[in-house]
């Protein structure tokens, strides 16, 4: 029997709550859920991940109403009742209240305005006992693109460590919410580390002690955090880096295991933060480093989910429904369509060796990473220490990474793809432009077909 959307939502919601507990510690147990309150002038709401209890509140018309919101969740929540200009913002563990009068009977919506929380279930209704009903107004899928909007800069590949002894390495990352173009005429407010998607590559040596300071920009709208898969410790660091706007946190960890690892935000809704751009790679080199190559590149794949029609122009917002159903509008390398094509293509010369550090932020899709017209000489599957050889396509899971090495023997433009090729139409393509003399012993055109293409 196929599970319907409601079942999928409840299942994923359960997973998110478990992930929250693992990453940022146990939350207070919520009171049993009730469908609606009795008619009262003393309304008491409890907010947890991700619901209000009760979700339907009944109050009498023409009376002074006191509404109390207790946040029993582990993260920030708020309560917004637009019809009565009520906005309560308790921090985790806090209780706040407000008083208002409902002079007109009807049904009024309330919601959490933290991005993604409403869509995850944090919404309800205030019923003012009497006749009439107020309908919620539909929200447009797109807004005008702000003047001056451009593209996010590309993150650089970090250089090899070139050290024979462990050291203390200090790393500073800042969560920044930046509006930029995702595709032609389509903008999105990305959530980033240091203003790039993916975030900066962190590169250390096995045995190093890493001191990581994580900041959240003062103009951020929500809490952000970081979970590094290279960390042995609570939540990969996420438990101690739930940082509100304008705040910071610092922790240290020892890089015990060599490999290439994903890092990402682990603030609920976790998938929302990751899809919006909060992911990157940390490379832990083995003692002695990796074999030397001529060129190294940094590429990560992510999937994005937009409210409305896929190609609608303007400033777009996320669709939590599509996110939970795993129906991405765009699958991209390095944050946008065409980020690594044309003038921004990767470059090499015939006879050089190329290394690609490739990761999948996700949050949902696995990648079948492939370079059309090349064979990987070495692949470190899922970032493993030992390589395998002569690989055509390597599977990289969401939240996973790999290293691929290959020598370029013939000039031309080689396309990096996810070989689930429907995603090519959604933006999953990059280019490697190789210059140099052709070698007919390797490849020779005897007679070209009309409209030749493909592999």
Tab-separated table of C-alpha atoms in Angstrom:
chain	number	residue	atom	x	y	z
A	1	UNK	CA	0.000	0.000	0.000
A	2	UNK	CA	1.394	3.385	-0.956
A	3	UNK	CA	1.779	5.883	1.853
A	4	UNK	CA	-0.052	9.149	1.291
A	5	UNK	CA	1.409	12.645	1.801
A	6	UNK	CA	0.018	12.859	5.328
A	7	UNK	CA	1.742	9.637	6.361
A	8	UNK	CA	5.030	10.786	4.797
A	9	UNK	CA	4.799	14.072	6.692
A	10	UNK	CA	4.174	12.401	10.047
A	11	UNK	CA	6.990	9.921	9.485
A	12	UNK	CA	9.485	12.639	8.593
A	13	UNK	CA	8.291	14.804	11.458
A	14	UNK	CA	9.087	11.944	13.804
A	15	UNK	CA	12.573	11.640	12.313
A	16	UNK	CA	13.139	15.387	12.700
A	17	UNK	CA	12.169	15.271	16.369
A	18	UNK	CA	14.576	12.373	16.938
A	19	UNK	CA	17.315	14.268	15.113
A	20	UNK	CA	16.622	17.333	17.212
A	21	UNK	CA	17.013	15.289	20.385
A	22	UNK	CA	20.278	13.773	19.153
A	23	UNK	CA	21.769	17.078	18.027
A	24	UNK	CA	20.727	19.618	20.608
A	25	UNK	CA	19.700	17.593	23.611
A	26	UNK	CA	16.412	16.495	25.122
A	27	UNK	CA	13.455	18.859	25.168
A	28	UNK	CA	10.744	19.007	27.774
A	29	UNK	CA	7.952	16.491	27.209
A	30	UNK	CA	4.944	18.327	25.752
A	31	UNK	CA	1.521	18.096	27.296
A	32	UNK	CA	-0.918	15.741	25.579
A	33	UNK	CA	-2.329	17.300	22.428
A	34	UNK	CA	-5.901	18.571	22.442
A	35	UNK	CA	-7.889	19.510	19.367
A	36	UNK	CA	-9.421	22.680	20.772
A	37	UNK	CA	-9.729	24.727	23.923
A	38	UNK	CA	-12.951	25.529	25.710
A	39	UNK	CA	-14.302	29.056	25.298
A	40	UNK	CA	-12.093	31.135	27.584
A	41	UNK	CA	-10.647	34.586	28.118
A	42	UNK	CA	-7.435	33.025	29.491
A	43	UNK	CA	-5.755	31.245	26.570
A	44	UNK	CA	-2.701	29.111	27.269
A	45	UNK	CA	-0.633	27.723	24.376
A	46	UNK	CA	2.419	25.465	24.475
A	47	UNK	CA	4.892	25.498	21.566
A	48	UNK	CA	7.095	22.489	20.814
A	49	UNK	CA	8.746	21.031	17.675
A	50	UNK	CA	6.577	21.501	15.572
A	51	UNK	CA	3.120	22.236	16.918
A	52	UNK	CA	0.965	24.348	19.188
A	53	UNK	CA	-1.146	22.721	21.882
A	54	UNK	CA	-4.012	23.360	21.573
A	55	UNK	CA	-4.131	24.121	17.836
A	56	UNK	CA	-7.677	25.528	17.982
A	57	UNK	CA	-8.467	28.225	20.529
A	58	UNK	CA	-11.991	29.476	21.321
A	59	UNK	CA	-12.603	32.897	22.855
A	60	UNK	CA	-15.710	35.046	23.397
A	61	UNK	CA	-16.380	38.109	21.276
A	62	UNK	CA	-16.132	41.543	22.932
A	63	UNK	CA	-14.052	40.457	25.936
A	64	UNK	CA	-10.457	41.183	26.972
A	65	UNK	CA	-8.415	38.088	26.142
A	66	UNK	CA	-5.078	37.171	27.743
A	67	UNK	CA	-2.989	34.799	25.640
A	68	UNK	CA	0.038	33.062	27.169
A	69	UNK	CA	2.649	31.240	25.074
A	70	UNK	CA	5.094	28.851	26.717
A	71	UNK	CA	7.995	27.630	24.591
A	72	UNK	CA	8.779	24.065	25.710
A	73	UNK	CA	10.822	23.421	22.577
A	74	UNK	CA	14.585	23.298	22.292
A	75	UNK	CA	14.682	26.087	19.682
A	76	UNK	CA	13.038	29.442	19.132
A	77	UNK	CA	9.345	29.642	18.236
A	78	UNK	CA	6.916	32.525	18.039
A	79	UNK	CA	3.182	33.164	17.684
A	80	UNK	CA	1.742	35.625	15.204
A	81	UNK	CA	-1.961	36.492	15.031
A	82	UNK	CA	-2.045	38.998	12.193
A	83	UNK	CA	-5.700	39.949	12.649
A	84	UNK	CA	-5.015	41.302	16.159
A	85	UNK	CA	-1.405	42.434	15.731
A	86	UNK	CA	-0.174	39.883	18.275
A	87	UNK	CA	3.441	38.695	18.061
A	88	UNK	CA	4.828	36.706	20.990
A	89	UNK	CA	8.490	35.597	20.885
A	90	UNK	CA	9.530	33.418	23.840
A	91	UNK	CA	13.019	31.920	23.918
A	92	UNK	CA	13.321	28.199	24.725
A	93	UNK	CA	12.045	27.666	28.250
A	94	UNK	CA	10.401	31.097	28.464
A	95	UNK	CA	6.756	32.170	28.767
A	96	UNK	CA	5.324	35.443	27.417
A	97	UNK	CA	1.810	36.882	27.269
A	98	UNK	CA	-0.304	39.611	25.697
A	99	UNK	CA	-3.821	41.009	26.067
A	100	UNK	CA	-6.222	41.959	23.265
A	101	UNK	CA	-9.928	42.255	22.496
A	102	UNK	CA	-11.709	40.436	19.673
A	103	UNK	CA	-14.618	42.686	18.670
A	104	UNK	CA	-15.555	40.753	15.555
A	105	UNK	CA	-16.585	37.100	15.535
A	106	UNK	CA	-14.913	34.755	13.076
A	107	UNK	CA	-12.037	32.326	12.568
A	108	UNK	CA	-8.554	33.798	12.509
A	109	UNK	CA	-5.293	32.033	11.645
A	110	UNK	CA	-2.228	32.029	13.855
A	111	UNK	CA	1.224	30.690	12.999
A	112	UNK	CA	4.917	30.534	13.782
A	113	UNK	CA	6.825	32.925	11.505
A	114	UNK	CA	10.200	31.158	11.834
A	115	UNK	CA	10.892	29.967	8.262
A	116	UNK	CA	9.704	26.402	7.719
A	117	UNK	CA	7.925	26.035	11.067
A	118	UNK	CA	4.448	26.901	9.815
A	119	UNK	CA	4.796	24.439	6.967
A	120	UNK	CA	5.970	21.755	9.404
A	121	UNK	CA	2.727	22.125	11.381
A	122	UNK	CA	3.049	25.186	13.614
A	123	UNK	CA	-0.243	26.838	12.791
A	124	UNK	CA	-3.716	26.995	14.222
A	125	UNK	CA	-6.963	28.899	14.486
A	126	UNK	CA	-8.385	31.428	16.903
A	127	UNK	CA	-12.156	31.067	16.863
A	128	UNK	CA	-14.023	34.099	18.183
A	129	UNK	CA	-17.372	32.686	19.115
A	130	UNK	CA	-20.073	34.202	16.934
A	131	UNK	CA	-21.008	34.267	13.273
A	132	UNK	CA	-18.711	34.903	10.287
A	133	UNK	CA	-15.340	33.676	9.271
A	134	UNK	CA	-12.183	35.323	8.013
A	135	UNK	CA	-10.390	33.460	5.232
A	136	UNK	CA	-6.615	33.460	5.030
A	137	UNK	CA	-5.347	35.294	1.972
A	138	UNK	CA	-3.247	33.228	-0.447
A	139	UNK	CA	0.406	34.140	-0.552
A	140	UNK	CA	2.065	34.813	-3.915
A	141	UNK	CA	4.767	32.373	-5.006
A	142	UNK	CA	7.170	35.128	-6.032
A	143	UNK	CA	8.048	38.662	-4.963
A	144	UNK	CA	10.048	41.271	-6.912
A	145	UNK	CA	13.799	40.683	-6.984
A	146	UNK	CA	15.515	43.327	-4.816
A	147	UNK	CA	17.638	45.868	-6.737
A	148	UNK	CA	21.322	45.005	-6.864
A	149	UNK	CA	20.785	41.248	-6.547
A	150	UNK	CA	23.640	39.270	-8.092
A	151	UNK	CA	25.249	35.846	-7.874
A	152	UNK	CA	26.915	34.279	-4.866
A	153	UNK	CA	30.717	34.075	-5.137
A	154	UNK	CA	32.265	30.640	-5.592
A	155	UNK	CA	34.196	29.120	-2.679
A	156	UNK	CA	37.849	28.307	-3.331
A	157	UNK	CA	39.428	24.909	-2.858
A	158	UNK	CA	41.616	24.957	0.240
A	159	UNK	CA	45.316	24.251	-0.441
A	160	UNK	CA	47.009	21.039	0.761
A	161	UNK	CA	48.145	21.123	4.381
A	162	UNK	CA	51.822	20.257	3.746
A	163	UNK	CA	52.625	19.665	7.421
A	164	UNK	CA	54.345	16.679	8.979
A	165	UNK	CA	53.094	17.310	12.526
A	166	UNK	CA	49.653	17.969	14.040
A	167	UNK	CA	48.769	21.556	14.936
A	168	UNK	CA	46.033	23.724	16.423
A	169	UNK	CA	43.945	25.052	13.532
A	170	UNK	CA	41.512	27.916	14.129
A	171	UNK	CA	38.461	28.135	11.849
A	172	UNK	CA	35.800	30.856	11.828
A	173	UNK	CA	32.470	30.495	10.036
A	174	UNK	CA	29.545	32.914	9.978
A	175	UNK	CA	25.956	32.139	9.028
A	176	UNK	CA	24.752	34.755	6.534
A	177	UNK	CA	21.346	34.982	4.873
A	178	UNK	CA	21.937	36.329	1.355
A	179	UNK	CA	19.522	36.959	-1.521
A	180	UNK	CA	21.064	35.951	-4.858
A	181	UNK	CA	20.137	34.457	-8.212
A	182	UNK	CA	19.510	30.726	-8.415
A	183	UNK	CA	18.700	30.657	-12.135
A	184	UNK	CA	17.916	33.130	-14.921
A	185	UNK	CA	15.506	35.690	-13.426
A	186	UNK	CA	14.902	33.532	-10.327
A	187	UNK	CA	16.288	34.702	-6.981
A	188	UNK	CA	16.276	33.003	-3.598
A	189	UNK	CA	17.331	33.953	-0.085
A	190	UNK	CA	20.134	31.502	0.572
A	191	UNK	CA	21.242	30.564	4.056
A	192	UNK	CA	25.022	30.289	3.845
A	193	UNK	CA	28.293	29.822	5.640
A	194	UNK	CA	30.490	32.876	4.926
A	195	UNK	CA	28.245	33.942	2.039
A	196	UNK	CA	28.914	31.037	-0.349
A	197	UNK	CA	27.174	27.808	-1.391
A	198	UNK	CA	28.772	25.479	-0.557
A	199	UNK	CA	30.462	26.997	2.465
A	200	UNK	CA	34.258	27.297	2.636
A	201	UNK	CA	36.287	24.111	2.343
A	202	UNK	CA	37.998	23.388	5.651
A	203	UNK	CA	41.239	21.429	5.245
A	204	UNK	CA	43.246	19.980	8.125
A	205	UNK	CA	45.530	17.058	8.880
A	206	UNK	CA	44.746	13.882	10.809
A	207	UNK	CA	45.646	14.526	14.447
A	208	UNK	CA	45.063	18.293	14.262
A	209	UNK	CA	43.043	20.013	16.970
A	210	UNK	CA	40.487	22.290	15.349
A	211	UNK	CA	39.090	25.293	17.212
A	212	UNK	CA	35.918	26.314	15.433
A	213	UNK	CA	34.157	29.597	16.137
A	214	UNK	CA	30.668	29.788	14.698
A	215	UNK	CA	28.901	33.140	14.421
A	216	UNK	CA	25.394	34.062	13.316
A	217	UNK	CA	25.148	37.431	11.550
A	218	UNK	CA	23.143	40.079	13.445
A	219	UNK	CA	20.711	40.509	10.522
A	220	UNK	CA	19.884	36.801	10.303
A	221	UNK	CA	16.223	35.959	10.826
A	222	UNK	CA	16.684	32.593	12.558
A	223	UNK	CA	19.009	30.471	14.667
A	224	UNK	CA	21.688	28.511	12.777
A	225	UNK	CA	24.265	25.883	13.770
A	226	UNK	CA	26.897	23.506	12.386
A	227	UNK	CA	27.250	19.724	12.451
A	228	UNK	CA	30.559	18.453	11.039
A	229	UNK	CA	30.643	14.773	10.104
A	230	UNK	CA	34.382	14.790	10.886
A	231	UNK	CA	33.673	15.515	14.568
A	232	UNK	CA	33.474	12.865	17.256
A	233	UNK	CA	31.238	14.558	19.819
A	234	UNK	CA	27.593	15.476	20.566
A	235	UNK	CA	25.753	16.244	17.343
A	236	UNK	CA	29.036	16.765	15.508
A	237	UNK	CA	29.161	20.148	17.242
A	238	UNK	CA	25.504	21.008	16.629
A	239	UNK	CA	24.552	20.616	20.265
A	240	UNK	CA	26.803	23.516	21.325
A	241	UNK	CA	26.382	25.753	18.263
A	242	UNK	CA	22.670	26.579	18.234
A	243	UNK	CA	23.432	30.277	17.805
A	244	UNK	CA	20.856	33.073	17.712
A	245	UNK	CA	21.343	36.112	15.427
A	246	UNK	CA	24.258	38.263	16.596
A	247	UNK	CA	25.675	35.549	18.863
A	248	UNK	CA	28.573	33.068	18.588
A	249	UNK	CA	29.904	29.798	20.005
A	250	UNK	CA	33.318	28.110	20.019
A	251	UNK	CA	34.359	24.494	20.514
A	252	UNK	CA	37.403	22.300	19.864
A	253	UNK	CA	37.643	18.823	18.376
A	254	UNK	CA	40.412	16.457	17.355
A	255	UNK	CA	40.469	15.315	13.716
A	256	UNK	CA	40.734	11.610	14.471
A	257	UNK	CA	39.858	10.036	11.132
A	258	UNK	CA	41.156	10.958	7.683
A	259	UNK	CA	38.692	11.458	4.847
A	260	UNK	CA	36.420	14.009	3.224
A	261	UNK	CA	33.331	14.898	5.245
A	262	UNK	CA	30.196	16.992	4.872
A	263	UNK	CA	29.275	19.706	7.341
A	264	UNK	CA	25.816	21.287	7.494
A	265	UNK	CA	23.353	23.181	9.635
A	266	UNK	CA	21.447	21.059	12.151
A	267	UNK	CA	18.811	23.520	13.333
A	268	UNK	CA	15.232	22.318	12.777
A	269	UNK	CA	13.772	22.207	10.262
A	270	UNK	CA	17.150	20.697	9.347
A	271	UNK	CA	16.261	19.888	5.729
A	272	UNK	CA	15.106	23.497	5.187
A	273	UNK	CA	18.437	24.916	6.351
A	274	UNK	CA	20.441	22.460	4.227
A	275	UNK	CA	18.346	22.942	1.079
A	276	UNK	CA	18.801	26.690	1.440
A	277	UNK	CA	22.580	26.299	1.160
A	278	UNK	CA	24.004	25.482	4.584
A	279	UNK	CA	26.495	22.746	3.726
A	280	UNK	CA	30.176	22.344	2.883
A	281	UNK	CA	33.164	19.978	3.078
A	282	UNK	CA	35.885	19.439	5.652
A	283	UNK	CA	38.887	17.491	4.361
A	284	UNK	CA	41.003	15.636	6.909
A	285	UNK	CA	44.183	14.631	5.115
A	286	UNK	CA	45.904	11.399	6.154
A	287	UNK	CA	49.450	11.579	7.493
A	288	UNK	CA	51.589	12.357	4.466
A	289	UNK	CA	48.636	13.864	2.574
A	290	UNK	CA	46.977	12.707	-0.629
A	291	UNK	CA	48.965	11.942	-3.808
A	292	UNK	CA	49.920	15.165	-5.557
A	293	UNK	CA	47.893	16.305	-8.571
A	294	UNK	CA	48.125	19.302	-10.890
A	295	UNK	CA	44.695	20.802	-10.185
A	296	UNK	CA	42.115	20.484	-7.417
A	297	UNK	CA	38.469	21.553	-7.502
A	298	UNK	CA	35.611	21.798	-5.001
A	299	UNK	CA	32.104	20.870	-6.147
A	300	UNK	CA	28.946	20.130	-4.164
A	301	UNK	CA	25.449	19.159	-5.253
A	302	UNK	CA	22.244	20.395	-3.636
A	303	UNK	CA	18.512	20.182	-4.288
A	304	UNK	CA	16.106	23.130	-3.962
A	305	UNK	CA	12.327	23.253	-3.635
A	306	UNK	CA	10.373	26.354	-4.666
A	307	UNK	CA	6.820	27.435	-3.991
A	308	UNK	CA	4.826	27.855	-7.202
A	309	UNK	CA	5.705	26.933	-10.754
A	310	UNK	CA	9.315	25.939	-11.331
A	311	UNK	CA	10.251	28.698	-13.810
A	312	UNK	CA	8.269	31.582	-12.343
A	313	UNK	CA	10.492	34.659	-12.261
A	314	UNK	CA	11.102	36.735	-9.148
A	315	UNK	CA	12.250	36.224	-5.570
A	316	UNK	CA	11.118	32.731	-4.643
A	317	UNK	CA	10.483	31.032	-1.331
A	318	UNK	CA	10.802	27.416	-0.269
A	319	UNK	CA	8.024	24.846	-0.634
A	320	UNK	CA	8.053	22.628	2.444
A	321	UNK	CA	5.490	20.344	0.786
A	322	UNK	CA	7.840	19.643	-2.136
A	323	UNK	CA	10.766	19.305	0.270
A	324	UNK	CA	9.003	16.604	2.266
A	325	UNK	CA	7.833	14.857	-0.908
A	326	UNK	CA	11.382	15.028	-2.343
A	327	UNK	CA	10.269	16.806	-5.538
A	328	UNK	CA	13.050	19.336	-6.250
A	329	UNK	CA	12.616	22.122	-8.789
A	330	UNK	CA	16.379	22.521	-9.131
A	331	UNK	CA	19.358	20.220	-8.615
A	332	UNK	CA	22.531	22.293	-8.875
A	333	UNK	CA	26.274	22.282	-8.439
A	334	UNK	CA	27.677	25.029	-6.184
A	335	UNK	CA	24.413	26.767	-5.472
A	336	UNK	CA	22.968	27.760	-8.830
A	337	UNK	CA	22.334	26.810	-12.425
A	338	UNK	CA	25.498	27.366	-14.499
A	339	UNK	CA	27.753	28.100	-11.526
A	340	UNK	CA	30.605	26.098	-13.075
A	341	UNK	CA	30.021	26.607	-16.791
A	342	UNK	CA	31.168	29.111	-19.424
A	343	UNK	CA	33.564	31.650	-17.957
A	344	UNK	CA	33.326	29.845	-14.611
A	345	UNK	CA	34.148	26.375	-15.984
A	346	UNK	CA	36.876	24.275	-14.429
A	347	UNK	CA	40.117	24.369	-16.438
A	348	UNK	CA	42.951	21.936	-17.179
A	349	UNK	CA	45.569	21.139	-19.827
A	350	UNK	CA	46.199	17.893	-21.655
A	351	UNK	CA	48.460	15.649	-19.598
A	352	UNK	CA	47.499	17.174	-16.233
A	353	UNK	CA	45.972	15.299	-13.327
A	354	UNK	CA	42.724	16.651	-11.882
A	355	UNK	CA	41.190	16.045	-8.454
A	356	UNK	CA	37.586	16.861	-7.596
A	357	UNK	CA	36.447	16.964	-3.992
A	358	UNK	CA	32.764	16.217	-4.533
A	359	UNK	CA	30.040	16.223	-1.901
A	360	UNK	CA	26.268	16.129	-1.695
A	361	UNK	CA	24.621	18.557	0.681
A	362	UNK	CA	21.191	17.324	-0.359
A	363	UNK	CA	19.140	17.331	1.732
A	364	UNK	CA	17.369	14.488	-0.080
A	365	UNK	CA	18.948	13.239	-3.306
A	366	UNK	CA	21.783	10.787	-3.841
A	367	UNK	CA	24.129	11.634	-6.730
A	368	UNK	CA	25.486	9.341	-9.437
A	369	UNK	CA	28.555	11.467	-10.095
A	370	UNK	CA	30.032	11.102	-13.590
A	371	UNK	CA	32.247	13.065	-15.979
A	372	UNK	CA	31.084	12.545	-19.561
A	373	UNK	CA	34.073	11.450	-21.648
A	374	UNK	CA	36.388	10.590	-18.750
A	375	UNK	CA	37.131	7.631	-16.489
A	376	UNK	CA	38.126	8.160	-12.874
A	377	UNK	CA	41.613	6.748	-12.341
A	378	UNK	CA	41.144	6.776	-8.568
A	379	UNK	CA	37.991	7.112	-6.483
A	380	UNK	CA	37.946	7.359	-2.698
A	381	UNK	CA	34.403	6.004	-2.236
A	382	UNK	CA	32.404	7.996	0.310
A	383	UNK	CA	35.683	9.660	1.314
A	384	UNK	CA	37.332	6.390	2.368
A	385	UNK	CA	41.069	6.211	3.024
A	386	UNK	CA	41.840	3.610	0.354
A	387	UNK	CA	40.999	4.318	-3.315
A	388	UNK	CA	39.480	2.056	-5.929
A	389	UNK	CA	40.518	2.287	-9.553
A	390	UNK	CA	39.050	2.798	-13.045
A	391	UNK	CA	35.519	3.878	-12.139
A	392	UNK	CA	32.930	5.284	-14.571
A	393	UNK	CA	30.314	6.597	-12.111
A	394	UNK	CA	30.468	6.824	-8.333
A	395	UNK	CA	27.506	6.910	-5.984
A	396	UNK	CA	27.543	9.718	-3.402
A	397	UNK	CA	24.745	9.767	-0.812
A	398	UNK	CA	23.112	12.845	0.652
A	399	UNK	CA	25.427	13.956	3.430
A	400	UNK	CA	28.312	12.075	1.814
A	401	UNK	CA	31.400	12.942	-0.193
A	402	UNK	CA	34.128	11.480	-2.359
A	403	UNK	CA	37.421	12.312	-4.027
A	404	UNK	CA	37.943	11.491	-7.704
A	405	UNK	CA	41.305	11.745	-9.506
A	406	UNK	CA	41.874	11.438	-13.263
A	407	UNK	CA	44.366	12.430	-15.920
A	408	UNK	CA	43.046	14.429	-18.883
A	409	UNK	CA	44.474	12.979	-22.100
A	410	UNK	CA	42.507	14.777	-24.803
A	411	UNK	CA	41.294	18.374	-25.292
A	412	UNK	CA	37.642	19.333	-25.220
A	413	UNK	CA	34.802	20.303	-22.914
A	414	UNK	CA	33.863	17.579	-20.446
A	415	UNK	CA	30.559	17.777	-18.587
A	416	UNK	CA	30.235	16.858	-14.913
A	417	UNK	CA	26.764	15.451	-14.213
A	418	UNK	CA	24.580	13.522	-11.854
A	419	UNK	CA	23.902	10.520	-14.103
A	420	UNK	CA	20.304	10.474	-12.934
A	421	UNK	CA	20.035	12.551	-16.071
A	422	UNK	CA	16.620	14.073	-15.535
A	423	UNK	CA	18.497	16.267	-13.087
A	424	UNK	CA	20.577	17.635	-15.955
A	425	UNK	CA	17.438	19.550	-16.975
A	426	UNK	CA	17.182	20.891	-13.420
A	427	UNK	CA	20.688	22.364	-13.441
A	428	UNK	CA	23.028	19.543	-12.370
A	429	UNK	CA	25.867	20.241	-14.794
A	430	UNK	CA	29.373	21.692	-14.689
A	431	UNK	CA	32.109	21.923	-17.307
A	432	UNK	CA	35.781	21.008	-17.367
A	433	UNK	CA	37.518	22.708	-20.300
A	434	UNK	CA	40.739	20.936	-21.326
A	435	UNK	CA	43.169	22.690	-23.659
A	436	UNK	CA	46.082	21.207	-25.564
A	437	UNK	CA	47.013	19.203	-28.653
A	438	UNK	CA	44.799	16.260	-29.685
A	439	UNK	CA	46.250	12.760	-29.798
A	440	UNK	CA	44.640	10.685	-32.579
A	441	UNK	CA	45.898	7.518	-30.940
A	442	UNK	CA	43.511	8.231	-28.059
A	443	UNK	CA	40.543	9.709	-29.941
A	444	UNK	CA	40.030	10.401	-33.640
A	445	UNK	CA	36.980	11.505	-35.591
A	446	UNK	CA	36.665	9.346	-38.711
A	447	UNK	CA	33.279	10.665	-39.776
A	448	UNK	CA	31.093	12.841	-37.583
A	449	UNK	CA	27.359	12.261	-37.536
A	450	UNK	CA	24.863	15.005	-38.105
A	451	UNK	CA	23.839	16.560	-34.802
A	452	UNK	CA	26.268	14.398	-32.860
A	453	UNK	CA	26.135	14.643	-29.058
A	454	UNK	CA	25.656	12.598	-25.901
A	455	UNK	CA	28.576	10.612	-24.519
